Tab-separated table of C-alpha atoms in Angstrom:
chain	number	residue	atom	x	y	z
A	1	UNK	CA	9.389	-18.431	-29.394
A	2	UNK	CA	7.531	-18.845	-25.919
A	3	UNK	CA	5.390	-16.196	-26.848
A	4	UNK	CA	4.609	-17.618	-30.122
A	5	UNK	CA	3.708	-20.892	-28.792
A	6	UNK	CA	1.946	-19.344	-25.780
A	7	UNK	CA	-0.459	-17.207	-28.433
A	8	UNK	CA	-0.958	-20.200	-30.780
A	9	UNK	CA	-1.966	-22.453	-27.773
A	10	UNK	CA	-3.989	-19.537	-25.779
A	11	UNK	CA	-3.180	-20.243	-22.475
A	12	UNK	CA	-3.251	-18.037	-19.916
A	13	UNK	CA	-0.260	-15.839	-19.481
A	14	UNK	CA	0.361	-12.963	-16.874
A	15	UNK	CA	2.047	-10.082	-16.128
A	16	UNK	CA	3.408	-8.528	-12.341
A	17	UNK	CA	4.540	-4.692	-13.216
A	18	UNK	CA	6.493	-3.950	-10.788
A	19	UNK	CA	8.117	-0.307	-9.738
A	20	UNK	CA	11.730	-0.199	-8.326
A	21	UNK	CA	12.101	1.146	-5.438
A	22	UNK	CA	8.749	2.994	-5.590
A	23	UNK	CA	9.042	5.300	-3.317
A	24	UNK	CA	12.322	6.641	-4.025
A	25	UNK	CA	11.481	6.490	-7.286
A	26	UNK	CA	9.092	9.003	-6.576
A	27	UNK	CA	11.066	11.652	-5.116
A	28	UNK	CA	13.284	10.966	-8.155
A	29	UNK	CA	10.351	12.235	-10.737
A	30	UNK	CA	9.951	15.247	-8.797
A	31	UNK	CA	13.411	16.239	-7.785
A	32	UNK	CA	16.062	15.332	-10.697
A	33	UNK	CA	19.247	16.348	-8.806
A	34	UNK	CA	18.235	12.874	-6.537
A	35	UNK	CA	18.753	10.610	-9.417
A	36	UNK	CA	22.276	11.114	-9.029
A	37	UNK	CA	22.528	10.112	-5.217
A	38	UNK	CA	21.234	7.266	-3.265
A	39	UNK	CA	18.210	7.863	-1.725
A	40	UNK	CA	16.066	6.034	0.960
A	41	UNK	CA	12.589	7.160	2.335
A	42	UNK	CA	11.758	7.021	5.995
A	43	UNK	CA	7.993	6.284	7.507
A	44	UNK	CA	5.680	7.654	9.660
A	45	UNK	CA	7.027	10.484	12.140
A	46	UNK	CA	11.059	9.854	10.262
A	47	UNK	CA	10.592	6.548	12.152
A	48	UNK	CA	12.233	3.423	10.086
A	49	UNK	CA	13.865	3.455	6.675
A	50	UNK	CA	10.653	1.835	4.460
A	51	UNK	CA	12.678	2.280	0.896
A	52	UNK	CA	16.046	2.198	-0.779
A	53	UNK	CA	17.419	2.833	-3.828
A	54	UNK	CA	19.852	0.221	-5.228
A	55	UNK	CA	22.582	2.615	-4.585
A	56	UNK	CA	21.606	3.242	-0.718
A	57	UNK	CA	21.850	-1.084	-0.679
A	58	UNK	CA	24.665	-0.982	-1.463
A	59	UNK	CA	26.328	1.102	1.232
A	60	UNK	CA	24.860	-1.821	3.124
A	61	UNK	CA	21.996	0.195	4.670
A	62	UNK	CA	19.079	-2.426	6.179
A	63	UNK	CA	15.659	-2.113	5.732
A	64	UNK	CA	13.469	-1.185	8.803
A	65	UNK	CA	16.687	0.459	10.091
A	66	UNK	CA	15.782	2.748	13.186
A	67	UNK	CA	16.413	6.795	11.291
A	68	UNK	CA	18.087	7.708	14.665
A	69	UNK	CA	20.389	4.760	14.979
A	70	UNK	CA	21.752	5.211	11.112
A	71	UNK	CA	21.364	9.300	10.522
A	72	UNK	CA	25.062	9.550	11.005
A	73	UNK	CA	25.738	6.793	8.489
A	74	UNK	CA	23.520	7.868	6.112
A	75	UNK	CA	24.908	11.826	6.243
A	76	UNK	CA	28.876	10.146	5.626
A	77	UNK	CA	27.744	8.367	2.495
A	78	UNK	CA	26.037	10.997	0.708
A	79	UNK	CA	22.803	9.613	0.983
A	80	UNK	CA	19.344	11.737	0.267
A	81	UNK	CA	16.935	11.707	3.060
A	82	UNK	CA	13.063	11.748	2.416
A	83	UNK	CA	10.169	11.597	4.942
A	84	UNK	CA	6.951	9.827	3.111
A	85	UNK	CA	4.935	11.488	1.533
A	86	UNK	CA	1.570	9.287	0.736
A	87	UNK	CA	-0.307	11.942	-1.092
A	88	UNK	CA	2.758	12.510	-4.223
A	89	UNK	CA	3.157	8.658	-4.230
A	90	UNK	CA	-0.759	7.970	-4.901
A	91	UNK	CA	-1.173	10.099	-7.317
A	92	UNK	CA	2.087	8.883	-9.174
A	93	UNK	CA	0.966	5.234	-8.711
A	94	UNK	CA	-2.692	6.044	-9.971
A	95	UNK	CA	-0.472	7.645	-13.267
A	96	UNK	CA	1.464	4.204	-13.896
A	97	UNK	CA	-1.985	1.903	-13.739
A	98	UNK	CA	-3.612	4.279	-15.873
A	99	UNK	CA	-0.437	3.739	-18.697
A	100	UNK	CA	-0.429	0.052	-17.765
A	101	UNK	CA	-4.054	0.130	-18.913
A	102	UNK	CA	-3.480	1.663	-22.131
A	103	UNK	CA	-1.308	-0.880	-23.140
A	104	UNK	CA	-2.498	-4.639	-21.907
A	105	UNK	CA	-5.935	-6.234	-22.485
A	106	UNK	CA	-6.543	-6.531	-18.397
A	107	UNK	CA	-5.098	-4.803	-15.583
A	108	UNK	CA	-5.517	-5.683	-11.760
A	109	UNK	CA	-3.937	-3.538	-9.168
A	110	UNK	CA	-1.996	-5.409	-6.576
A	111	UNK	CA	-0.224	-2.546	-4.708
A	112	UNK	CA	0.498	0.766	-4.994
A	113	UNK	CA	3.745	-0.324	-6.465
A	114	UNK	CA	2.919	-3.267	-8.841
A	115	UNK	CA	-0.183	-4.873	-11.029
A	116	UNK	CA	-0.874	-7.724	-12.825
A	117	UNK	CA	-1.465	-7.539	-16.640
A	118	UNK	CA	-3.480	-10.059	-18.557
A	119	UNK	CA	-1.682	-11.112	-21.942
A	120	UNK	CA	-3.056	-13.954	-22.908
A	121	UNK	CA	-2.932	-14.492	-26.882
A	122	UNK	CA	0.151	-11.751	-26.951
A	123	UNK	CA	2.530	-12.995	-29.470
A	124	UNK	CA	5.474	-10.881	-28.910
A	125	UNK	CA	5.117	-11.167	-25.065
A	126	UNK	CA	8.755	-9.427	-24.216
A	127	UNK	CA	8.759	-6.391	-26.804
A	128	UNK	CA	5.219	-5.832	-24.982
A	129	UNK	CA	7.228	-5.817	-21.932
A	130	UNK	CA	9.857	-3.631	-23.236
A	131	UNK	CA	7.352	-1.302	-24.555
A	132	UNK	CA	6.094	-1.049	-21.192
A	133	UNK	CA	8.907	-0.358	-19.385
A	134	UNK	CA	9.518	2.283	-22.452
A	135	UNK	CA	6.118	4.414	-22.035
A	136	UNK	CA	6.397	4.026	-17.976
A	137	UNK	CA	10.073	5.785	-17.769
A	138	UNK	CA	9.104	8.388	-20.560
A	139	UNK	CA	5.532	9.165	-19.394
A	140	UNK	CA	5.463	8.740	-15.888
A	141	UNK	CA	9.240	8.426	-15.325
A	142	UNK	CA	8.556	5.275	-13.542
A	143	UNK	CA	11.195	2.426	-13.516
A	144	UNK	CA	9.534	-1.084	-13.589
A	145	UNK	CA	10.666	-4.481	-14.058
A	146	UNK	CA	8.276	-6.716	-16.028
A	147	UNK	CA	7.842	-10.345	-15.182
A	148	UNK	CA	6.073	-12.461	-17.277
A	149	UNK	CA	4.632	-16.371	-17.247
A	150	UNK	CA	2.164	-18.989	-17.828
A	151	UNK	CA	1.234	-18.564	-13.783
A	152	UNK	CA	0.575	-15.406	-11.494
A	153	UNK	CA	3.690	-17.305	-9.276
A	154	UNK	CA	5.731	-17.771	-11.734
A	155	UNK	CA	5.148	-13.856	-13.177
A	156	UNK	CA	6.137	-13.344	-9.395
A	157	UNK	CA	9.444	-14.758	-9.867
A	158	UNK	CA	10.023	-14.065	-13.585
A	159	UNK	CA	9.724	-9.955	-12.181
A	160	UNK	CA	12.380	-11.143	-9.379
A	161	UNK	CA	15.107	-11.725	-12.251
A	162	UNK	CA	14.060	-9.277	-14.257
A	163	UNK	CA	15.409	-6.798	-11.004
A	164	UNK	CA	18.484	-8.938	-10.147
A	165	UNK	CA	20.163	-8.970	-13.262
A	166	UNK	CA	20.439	-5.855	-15.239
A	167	UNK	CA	21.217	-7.906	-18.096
A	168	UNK	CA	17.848	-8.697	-18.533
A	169	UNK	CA	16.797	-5.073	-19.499
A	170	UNK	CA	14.087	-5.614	-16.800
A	171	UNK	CA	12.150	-7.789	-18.574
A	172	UNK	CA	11.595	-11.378	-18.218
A	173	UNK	CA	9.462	-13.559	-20.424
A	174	UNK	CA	9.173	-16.967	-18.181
A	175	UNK	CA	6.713	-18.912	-20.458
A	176	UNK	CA	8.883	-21.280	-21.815
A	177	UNK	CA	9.552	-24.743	-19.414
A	178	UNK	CA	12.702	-24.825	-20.302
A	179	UNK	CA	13.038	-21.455	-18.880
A	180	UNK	CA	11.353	-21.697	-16.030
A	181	UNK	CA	13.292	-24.903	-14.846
A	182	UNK	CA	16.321	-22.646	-15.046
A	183	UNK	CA	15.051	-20.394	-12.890
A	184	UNK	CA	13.742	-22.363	-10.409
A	185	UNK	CA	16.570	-24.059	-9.451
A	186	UNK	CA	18.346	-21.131	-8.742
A	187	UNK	CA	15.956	-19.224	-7.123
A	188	UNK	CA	16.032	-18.865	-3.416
A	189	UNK	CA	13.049	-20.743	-1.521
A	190	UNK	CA	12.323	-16.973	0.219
A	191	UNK	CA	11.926	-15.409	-3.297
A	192	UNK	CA	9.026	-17.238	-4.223
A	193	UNK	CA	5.550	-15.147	-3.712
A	194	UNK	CA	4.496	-16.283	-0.320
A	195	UNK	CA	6.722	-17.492	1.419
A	196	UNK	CA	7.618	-15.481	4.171
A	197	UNK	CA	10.151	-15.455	6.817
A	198	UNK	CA	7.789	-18.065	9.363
A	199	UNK	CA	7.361	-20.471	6.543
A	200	UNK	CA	10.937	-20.524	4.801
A	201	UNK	CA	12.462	-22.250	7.953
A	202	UNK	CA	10.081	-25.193	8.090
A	203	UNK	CA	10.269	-25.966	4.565
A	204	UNK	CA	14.181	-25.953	4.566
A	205	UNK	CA	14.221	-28.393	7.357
A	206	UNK	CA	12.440	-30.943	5.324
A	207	UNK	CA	15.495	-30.323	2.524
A	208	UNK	CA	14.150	-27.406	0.384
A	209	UNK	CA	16.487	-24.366	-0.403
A	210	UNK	CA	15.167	-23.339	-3.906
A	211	UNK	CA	12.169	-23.170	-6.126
A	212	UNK	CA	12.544	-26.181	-7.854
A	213	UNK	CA	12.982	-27.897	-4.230
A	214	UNK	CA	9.426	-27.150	-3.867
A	215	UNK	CA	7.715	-27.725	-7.578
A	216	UNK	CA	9.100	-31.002	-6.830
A	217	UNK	CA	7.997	-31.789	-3.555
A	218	UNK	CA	5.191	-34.272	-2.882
A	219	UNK	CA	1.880	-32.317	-3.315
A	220	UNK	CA	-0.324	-34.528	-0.806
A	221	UNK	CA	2.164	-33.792	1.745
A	222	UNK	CA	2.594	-30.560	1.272
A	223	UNK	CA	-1.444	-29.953	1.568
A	224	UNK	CA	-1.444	-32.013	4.705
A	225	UNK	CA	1.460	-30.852	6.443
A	226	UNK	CA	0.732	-26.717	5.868
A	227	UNK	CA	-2.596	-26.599	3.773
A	228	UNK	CA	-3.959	-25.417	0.610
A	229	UNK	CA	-2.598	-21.888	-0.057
A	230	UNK	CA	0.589	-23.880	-0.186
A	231	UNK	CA	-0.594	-26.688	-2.045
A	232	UNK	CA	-1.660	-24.467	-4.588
A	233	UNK	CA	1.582	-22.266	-5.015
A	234	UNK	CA	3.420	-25.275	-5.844
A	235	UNK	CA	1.238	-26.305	-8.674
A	236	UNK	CA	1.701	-22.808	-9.870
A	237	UNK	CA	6.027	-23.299	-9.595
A	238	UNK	CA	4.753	-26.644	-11.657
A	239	UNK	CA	3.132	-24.625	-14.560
A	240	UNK	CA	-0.634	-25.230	-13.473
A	241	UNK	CA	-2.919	-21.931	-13.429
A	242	UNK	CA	-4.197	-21.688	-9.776
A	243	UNK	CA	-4.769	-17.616	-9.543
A	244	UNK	CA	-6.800	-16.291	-11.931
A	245	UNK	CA	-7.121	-12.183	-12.921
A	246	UNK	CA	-9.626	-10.352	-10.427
A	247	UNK	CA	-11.537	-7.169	-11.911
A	248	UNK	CA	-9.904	-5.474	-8.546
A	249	UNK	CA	-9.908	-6.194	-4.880
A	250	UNK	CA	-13.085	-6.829	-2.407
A	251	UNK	CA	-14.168	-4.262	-0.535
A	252	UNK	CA	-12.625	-3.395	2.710
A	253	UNK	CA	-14.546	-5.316	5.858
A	254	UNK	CA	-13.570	-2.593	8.005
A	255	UNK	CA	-12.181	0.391	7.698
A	256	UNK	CA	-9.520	2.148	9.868
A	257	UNK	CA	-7.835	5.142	10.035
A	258	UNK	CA	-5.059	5.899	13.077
A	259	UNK	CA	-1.979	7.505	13.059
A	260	UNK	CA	0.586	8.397	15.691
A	261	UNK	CA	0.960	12.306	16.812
A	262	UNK	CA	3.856	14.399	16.235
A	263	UNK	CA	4.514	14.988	19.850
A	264	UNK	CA	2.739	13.349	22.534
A	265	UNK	CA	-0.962	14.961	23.564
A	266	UNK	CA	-2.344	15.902	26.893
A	267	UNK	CA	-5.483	18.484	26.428
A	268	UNK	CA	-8.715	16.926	24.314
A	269	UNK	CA	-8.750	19.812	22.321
A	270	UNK	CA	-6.480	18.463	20.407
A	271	UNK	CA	-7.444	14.901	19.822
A	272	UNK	CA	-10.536	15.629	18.634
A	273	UNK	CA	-9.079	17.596	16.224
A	274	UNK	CA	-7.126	14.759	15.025
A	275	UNK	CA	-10.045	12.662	15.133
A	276	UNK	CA	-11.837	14.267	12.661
A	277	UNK	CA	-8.949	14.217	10.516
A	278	UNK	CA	-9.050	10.660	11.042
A	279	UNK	CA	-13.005	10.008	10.697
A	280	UNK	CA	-12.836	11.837	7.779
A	281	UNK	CA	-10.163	10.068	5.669
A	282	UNK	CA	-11.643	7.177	6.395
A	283	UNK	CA	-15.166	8.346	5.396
A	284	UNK	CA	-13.647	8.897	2.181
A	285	UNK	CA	-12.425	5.830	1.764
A	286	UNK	CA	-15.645	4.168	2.727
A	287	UNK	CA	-17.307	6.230	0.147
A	288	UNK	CA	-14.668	5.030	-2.546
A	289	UNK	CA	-15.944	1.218	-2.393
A	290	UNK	CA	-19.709	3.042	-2.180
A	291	UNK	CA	-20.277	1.176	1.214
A	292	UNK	CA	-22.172	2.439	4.217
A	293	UNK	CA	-20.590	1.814	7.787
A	294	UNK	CA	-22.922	0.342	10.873
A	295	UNK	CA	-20.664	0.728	13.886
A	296	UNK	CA	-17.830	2.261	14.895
A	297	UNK	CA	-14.604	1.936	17.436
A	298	UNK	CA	-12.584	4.691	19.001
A	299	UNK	CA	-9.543	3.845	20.329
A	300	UNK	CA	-6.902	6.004	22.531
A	301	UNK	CA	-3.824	5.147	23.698
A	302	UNK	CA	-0.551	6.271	25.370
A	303	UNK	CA	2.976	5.080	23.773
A	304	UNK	CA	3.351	1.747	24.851
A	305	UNK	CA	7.409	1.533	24.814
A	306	UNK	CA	7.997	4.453	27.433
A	307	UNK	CA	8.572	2.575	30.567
A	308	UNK	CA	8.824	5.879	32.315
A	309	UNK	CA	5.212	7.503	31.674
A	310	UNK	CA	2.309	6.453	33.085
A	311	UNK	CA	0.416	3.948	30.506
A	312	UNK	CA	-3.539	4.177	29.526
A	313	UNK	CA	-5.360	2.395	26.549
A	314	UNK	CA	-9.189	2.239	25.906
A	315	UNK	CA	-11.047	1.978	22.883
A	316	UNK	CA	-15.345	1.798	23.134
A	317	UNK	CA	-17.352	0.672	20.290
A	318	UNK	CA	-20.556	2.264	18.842
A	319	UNK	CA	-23.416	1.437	16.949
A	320	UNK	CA	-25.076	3.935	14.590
A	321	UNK	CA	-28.766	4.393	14.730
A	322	UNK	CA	-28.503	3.231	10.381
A	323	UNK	CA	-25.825	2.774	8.327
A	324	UNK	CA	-24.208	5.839	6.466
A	325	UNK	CA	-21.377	7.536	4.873
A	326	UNK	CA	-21.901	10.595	6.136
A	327	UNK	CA	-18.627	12.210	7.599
A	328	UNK	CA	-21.045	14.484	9.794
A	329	UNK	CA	-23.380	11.316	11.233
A	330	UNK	CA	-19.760	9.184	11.662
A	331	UNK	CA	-17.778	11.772	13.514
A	332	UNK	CA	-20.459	12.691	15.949
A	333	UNK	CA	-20.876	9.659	17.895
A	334	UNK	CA	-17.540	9.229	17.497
A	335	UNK	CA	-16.372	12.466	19.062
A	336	UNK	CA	-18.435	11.723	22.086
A	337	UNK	CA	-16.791	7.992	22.171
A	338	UNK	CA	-13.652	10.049	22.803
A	339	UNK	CA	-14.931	12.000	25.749
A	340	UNK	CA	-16.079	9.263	27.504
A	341	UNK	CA	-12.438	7.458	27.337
A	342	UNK	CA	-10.210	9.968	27.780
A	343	UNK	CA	-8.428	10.463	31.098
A	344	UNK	CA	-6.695	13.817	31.605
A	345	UNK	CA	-3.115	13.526	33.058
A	346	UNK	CA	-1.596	10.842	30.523
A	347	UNK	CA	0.974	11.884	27.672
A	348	UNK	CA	-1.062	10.121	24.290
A	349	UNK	CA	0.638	9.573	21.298
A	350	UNK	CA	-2.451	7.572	19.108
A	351	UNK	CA	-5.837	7.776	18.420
A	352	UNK	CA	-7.982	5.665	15.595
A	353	UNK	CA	-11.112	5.097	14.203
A	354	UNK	CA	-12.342	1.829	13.257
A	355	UNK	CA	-15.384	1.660	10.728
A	356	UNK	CA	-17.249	-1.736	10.907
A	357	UNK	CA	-20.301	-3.631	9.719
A	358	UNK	CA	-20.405	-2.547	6.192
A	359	UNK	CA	-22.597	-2.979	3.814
A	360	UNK	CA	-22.904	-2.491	0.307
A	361	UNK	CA	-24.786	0.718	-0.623
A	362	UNK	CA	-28.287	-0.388	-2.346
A	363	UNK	CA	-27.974	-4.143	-0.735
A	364	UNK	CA	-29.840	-3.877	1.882
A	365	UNK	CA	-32.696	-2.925	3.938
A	366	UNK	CA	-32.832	0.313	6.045
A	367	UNK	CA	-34.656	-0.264	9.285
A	368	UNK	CA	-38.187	1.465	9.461
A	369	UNK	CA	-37.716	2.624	12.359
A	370	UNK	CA	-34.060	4.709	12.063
A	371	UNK	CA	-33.848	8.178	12.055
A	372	UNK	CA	-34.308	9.161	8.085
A	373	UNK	CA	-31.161	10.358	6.390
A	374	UNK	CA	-30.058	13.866	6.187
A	375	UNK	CA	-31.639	15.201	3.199
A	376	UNK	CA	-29.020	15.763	0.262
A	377	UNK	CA	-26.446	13.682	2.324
A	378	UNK	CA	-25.379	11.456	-0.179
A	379	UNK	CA	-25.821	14.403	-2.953
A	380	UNK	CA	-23.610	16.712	-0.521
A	381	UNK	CA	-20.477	13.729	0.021
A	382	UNK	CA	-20.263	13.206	-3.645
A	383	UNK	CA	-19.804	16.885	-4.788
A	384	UNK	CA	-17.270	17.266	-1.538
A	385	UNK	CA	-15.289	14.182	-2.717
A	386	UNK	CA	-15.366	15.666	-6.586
A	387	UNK	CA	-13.901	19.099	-5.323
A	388	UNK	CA	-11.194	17.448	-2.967
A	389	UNK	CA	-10.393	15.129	-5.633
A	390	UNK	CA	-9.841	17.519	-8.330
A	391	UNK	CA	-8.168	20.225	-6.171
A	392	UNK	CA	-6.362	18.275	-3.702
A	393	UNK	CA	-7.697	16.696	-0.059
A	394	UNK	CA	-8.574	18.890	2.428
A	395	UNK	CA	-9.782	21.774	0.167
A	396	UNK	CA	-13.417	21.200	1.231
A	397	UNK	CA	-13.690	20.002	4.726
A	398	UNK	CA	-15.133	20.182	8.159
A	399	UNK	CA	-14.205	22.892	10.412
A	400	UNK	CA	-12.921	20.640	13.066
A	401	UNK	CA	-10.701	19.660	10.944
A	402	UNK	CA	-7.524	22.026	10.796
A	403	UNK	CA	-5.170	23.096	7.898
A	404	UNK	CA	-2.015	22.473	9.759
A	405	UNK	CA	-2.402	21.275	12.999
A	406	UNK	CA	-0.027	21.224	15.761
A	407	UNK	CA	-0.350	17.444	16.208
A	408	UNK	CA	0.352	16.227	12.892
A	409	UNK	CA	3.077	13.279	12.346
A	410	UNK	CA	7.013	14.701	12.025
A	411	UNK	CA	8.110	14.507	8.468
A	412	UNK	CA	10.695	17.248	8.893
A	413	UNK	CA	12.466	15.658	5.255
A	414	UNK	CA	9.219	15.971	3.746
A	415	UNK	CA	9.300	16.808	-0.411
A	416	UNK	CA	6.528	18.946	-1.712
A	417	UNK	CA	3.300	17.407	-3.465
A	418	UNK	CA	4.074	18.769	-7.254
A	419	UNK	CA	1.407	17.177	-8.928
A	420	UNK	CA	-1.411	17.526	-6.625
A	421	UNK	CA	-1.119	21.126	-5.409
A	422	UNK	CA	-1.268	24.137	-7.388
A	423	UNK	CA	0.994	26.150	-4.864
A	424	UNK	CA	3.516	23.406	-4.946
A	425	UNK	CA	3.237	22.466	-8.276
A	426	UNK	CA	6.994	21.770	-10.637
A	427	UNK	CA	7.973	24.958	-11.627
A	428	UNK	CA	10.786	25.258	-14.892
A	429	UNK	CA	13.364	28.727	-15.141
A	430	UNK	CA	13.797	30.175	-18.464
């Protein structure tokens, strides 16, 4: 009935896709035997726990949990171990917004994880969102939960109950106000899209606990006392359209790549090496939102927690004689940034490259008197992007930059790629 009325009426209704558990999920695809076990996923260098299954929840295991403080736990219960593994999640998440997009009139990706979906003038708003939950699992193998309602917020916490109670079939269809006044007063005041963990204790000292605590509350106030991005997701709770659909996200400001090293580095040799890894992932990605970069910062540092090595950070910003995209004109300069900060005798564990003062290719106007671009640059990054994109990153690349370098981040629990390398690809026994 709510999406009858809402397609007679045409008023703007939304969509938040959602994928449980993503990561996990993930592995799951790609390795069957997991869907039978809890599993949880682990970040950068098997530091923290970063995802959990419902099952691995339930044995009560936290979220940011320390992998070296809990490794005995999680061996007891059972529970599968994965370290991340960006590259198989990508492409998986760039597979579930492509099937999204198939089905609704308007996508916009929020995450890697979860999307909004425009459905304004759908009439049968929940067998859309069964149907999409039906496609994801049997195309992509994907488990979502589908939230929808009459406001982006209110989609927000529509998906919320769609993943608490399995009785909902993972699809909520919040468009009706009867509905959504039954949700909102028993939604917690932390499960409403943004309103973190610094905000949620000021608004329950002024005698708000739920949802409907703060549709309710006095809207001047509420602008005066913390502003307008509050302000405004109240008269969303209320009903009122604040958010509208984007055609995607503004390009990046700046642009940084940095990871820590496997093991702590001494020699420069090294670093370099992982600084071209760096400058050149993050070349690409300035190249994906067709900007050119103007200056850039190198930074180097020690590990800041060890008490018991000698500490050193320094970081020294460049500006480029005219703005490219050019991995070759952005690693040079910075290469030589590194050299002039590094200090032998100090164990480092990080280096990063910043990318700032970008500019839209074509929007602006080169100085007459910079050095001319190399000729065929922009011809050359394009066909070097098509190759790594179609045969996997890293296939064409500099020769600083090594296959598998000594350096690179621990992910000892690491799952093959499957869908984005041919030598790792799913294989099936007769």
């Amino acid at each position: 009935m709510g999406g009858q009325l809402c397609g007679a009426l045409n008023m703007s209704v939304f969509a938040l896709i959602d994928c449980n558990a993503f990561y996990c999920s993930c592995e799951r695809i790609c390795q069957p035997a997991l869907k039978q076990m809890p599993v949880v996923v682990v970040s950068n260098n098997d530091g923290c726990i970063i995802a959990r299954t419902r099952e691995a929840k339930a044995l009560g295991i936290p979220m940011g949990a320390p992998y070296f403080k809990v490794r005995d736990q999680l061996a007891a219960a059972g529970v599968a171990v994965r370290s991340s593994n960006y590259t198989l999640y990508a492409d998986i998440s760039n597979r579930v917004m492509r099937t999204i997009a198939e089905l609704v009139p308007a996508i916009e990706v929020y995450s890697v994880d979860e999307c909004w979906a425009d459905l304004t003038g759908i009439v049968d708003l929940a067998g859309l969102g069964v149907q999409i939950r039906t496609r994801l699992l049997r195309d992509v193998g994907m488990p979502v939960g589908v939230g929808i309602s009459t406001t982006k917020t209110l989609a927000k916490l529509a998906n919320w109950a769609a993943k608490k109670w399995p009785a909902t079939g993972g699809v909520v269809d919040l468009t009706a106000s009867a509905r959504q006044a039954k949700l909102l007063r028993i939604a917690p005041l932390n499960e409403v899209w943004g309103i973190g963990r610094r905000l949620a204790p000021q608004l329950q000292a002024l005698g708000m606990s739920t949802a409907w605590d703060l549709a309710q509350y006095d809207i001047a106030t509420l602008r005066k006392t913390f502003g307008v991005t509050l302000e405004r997701t109240a008269r969303e709770l209320r009903g009122e359209s604040c958010l509208q659909m984007s055609e995607g996200p503004p390009p990046k400001q700046a642009i940084c790549s940095s990871k820590m090293f496997g093991h702590r580095l001494y020699e420069l040799a090294p670093i370099r090496e992982a600084l071209a890894t760096y400058v050149t992932r993050a070349a690409e990605k300035l190249r994906s939102q067709a900007s050119l970069c103007g200056a850039i910062q190198v930074g180097l540092r020690t590990q800041a927690h060890n008490l018991h090595l000698p500490r050193y950070a320094n970081a020294l910003s460049v500006a480029l004689h005219s703005p490219t995209d050019d991995t070759r004109d952005i690693l040079a300069p910075a290469l030589r940034a590194l050299e002039a900060i590094y200090r032998p005798g100090f164990a480092y564990s990080k280096c990063s490259i910043l990318l700032t003062d970008l500019s839209r290719r074509g929007e602006m106007t080169m100085d007459l008197f910079a050095s001319a671009p190399r000729p065929g640059s922009e011809r050359l990054m394009a066909v070097v992007d098509a190759i790594n994109k179609r045969e996997g990153r890293g296939t064409v690349r500099l020769g600083r930059v090594p296959v598998a370098p000594a350096w690179a981040m621990r992910r000892e629990m690491k799952s093959q790629c499957y869908t984005t390398r041919w030598d790792e690809v799913i294989g099936v026994r007769g």
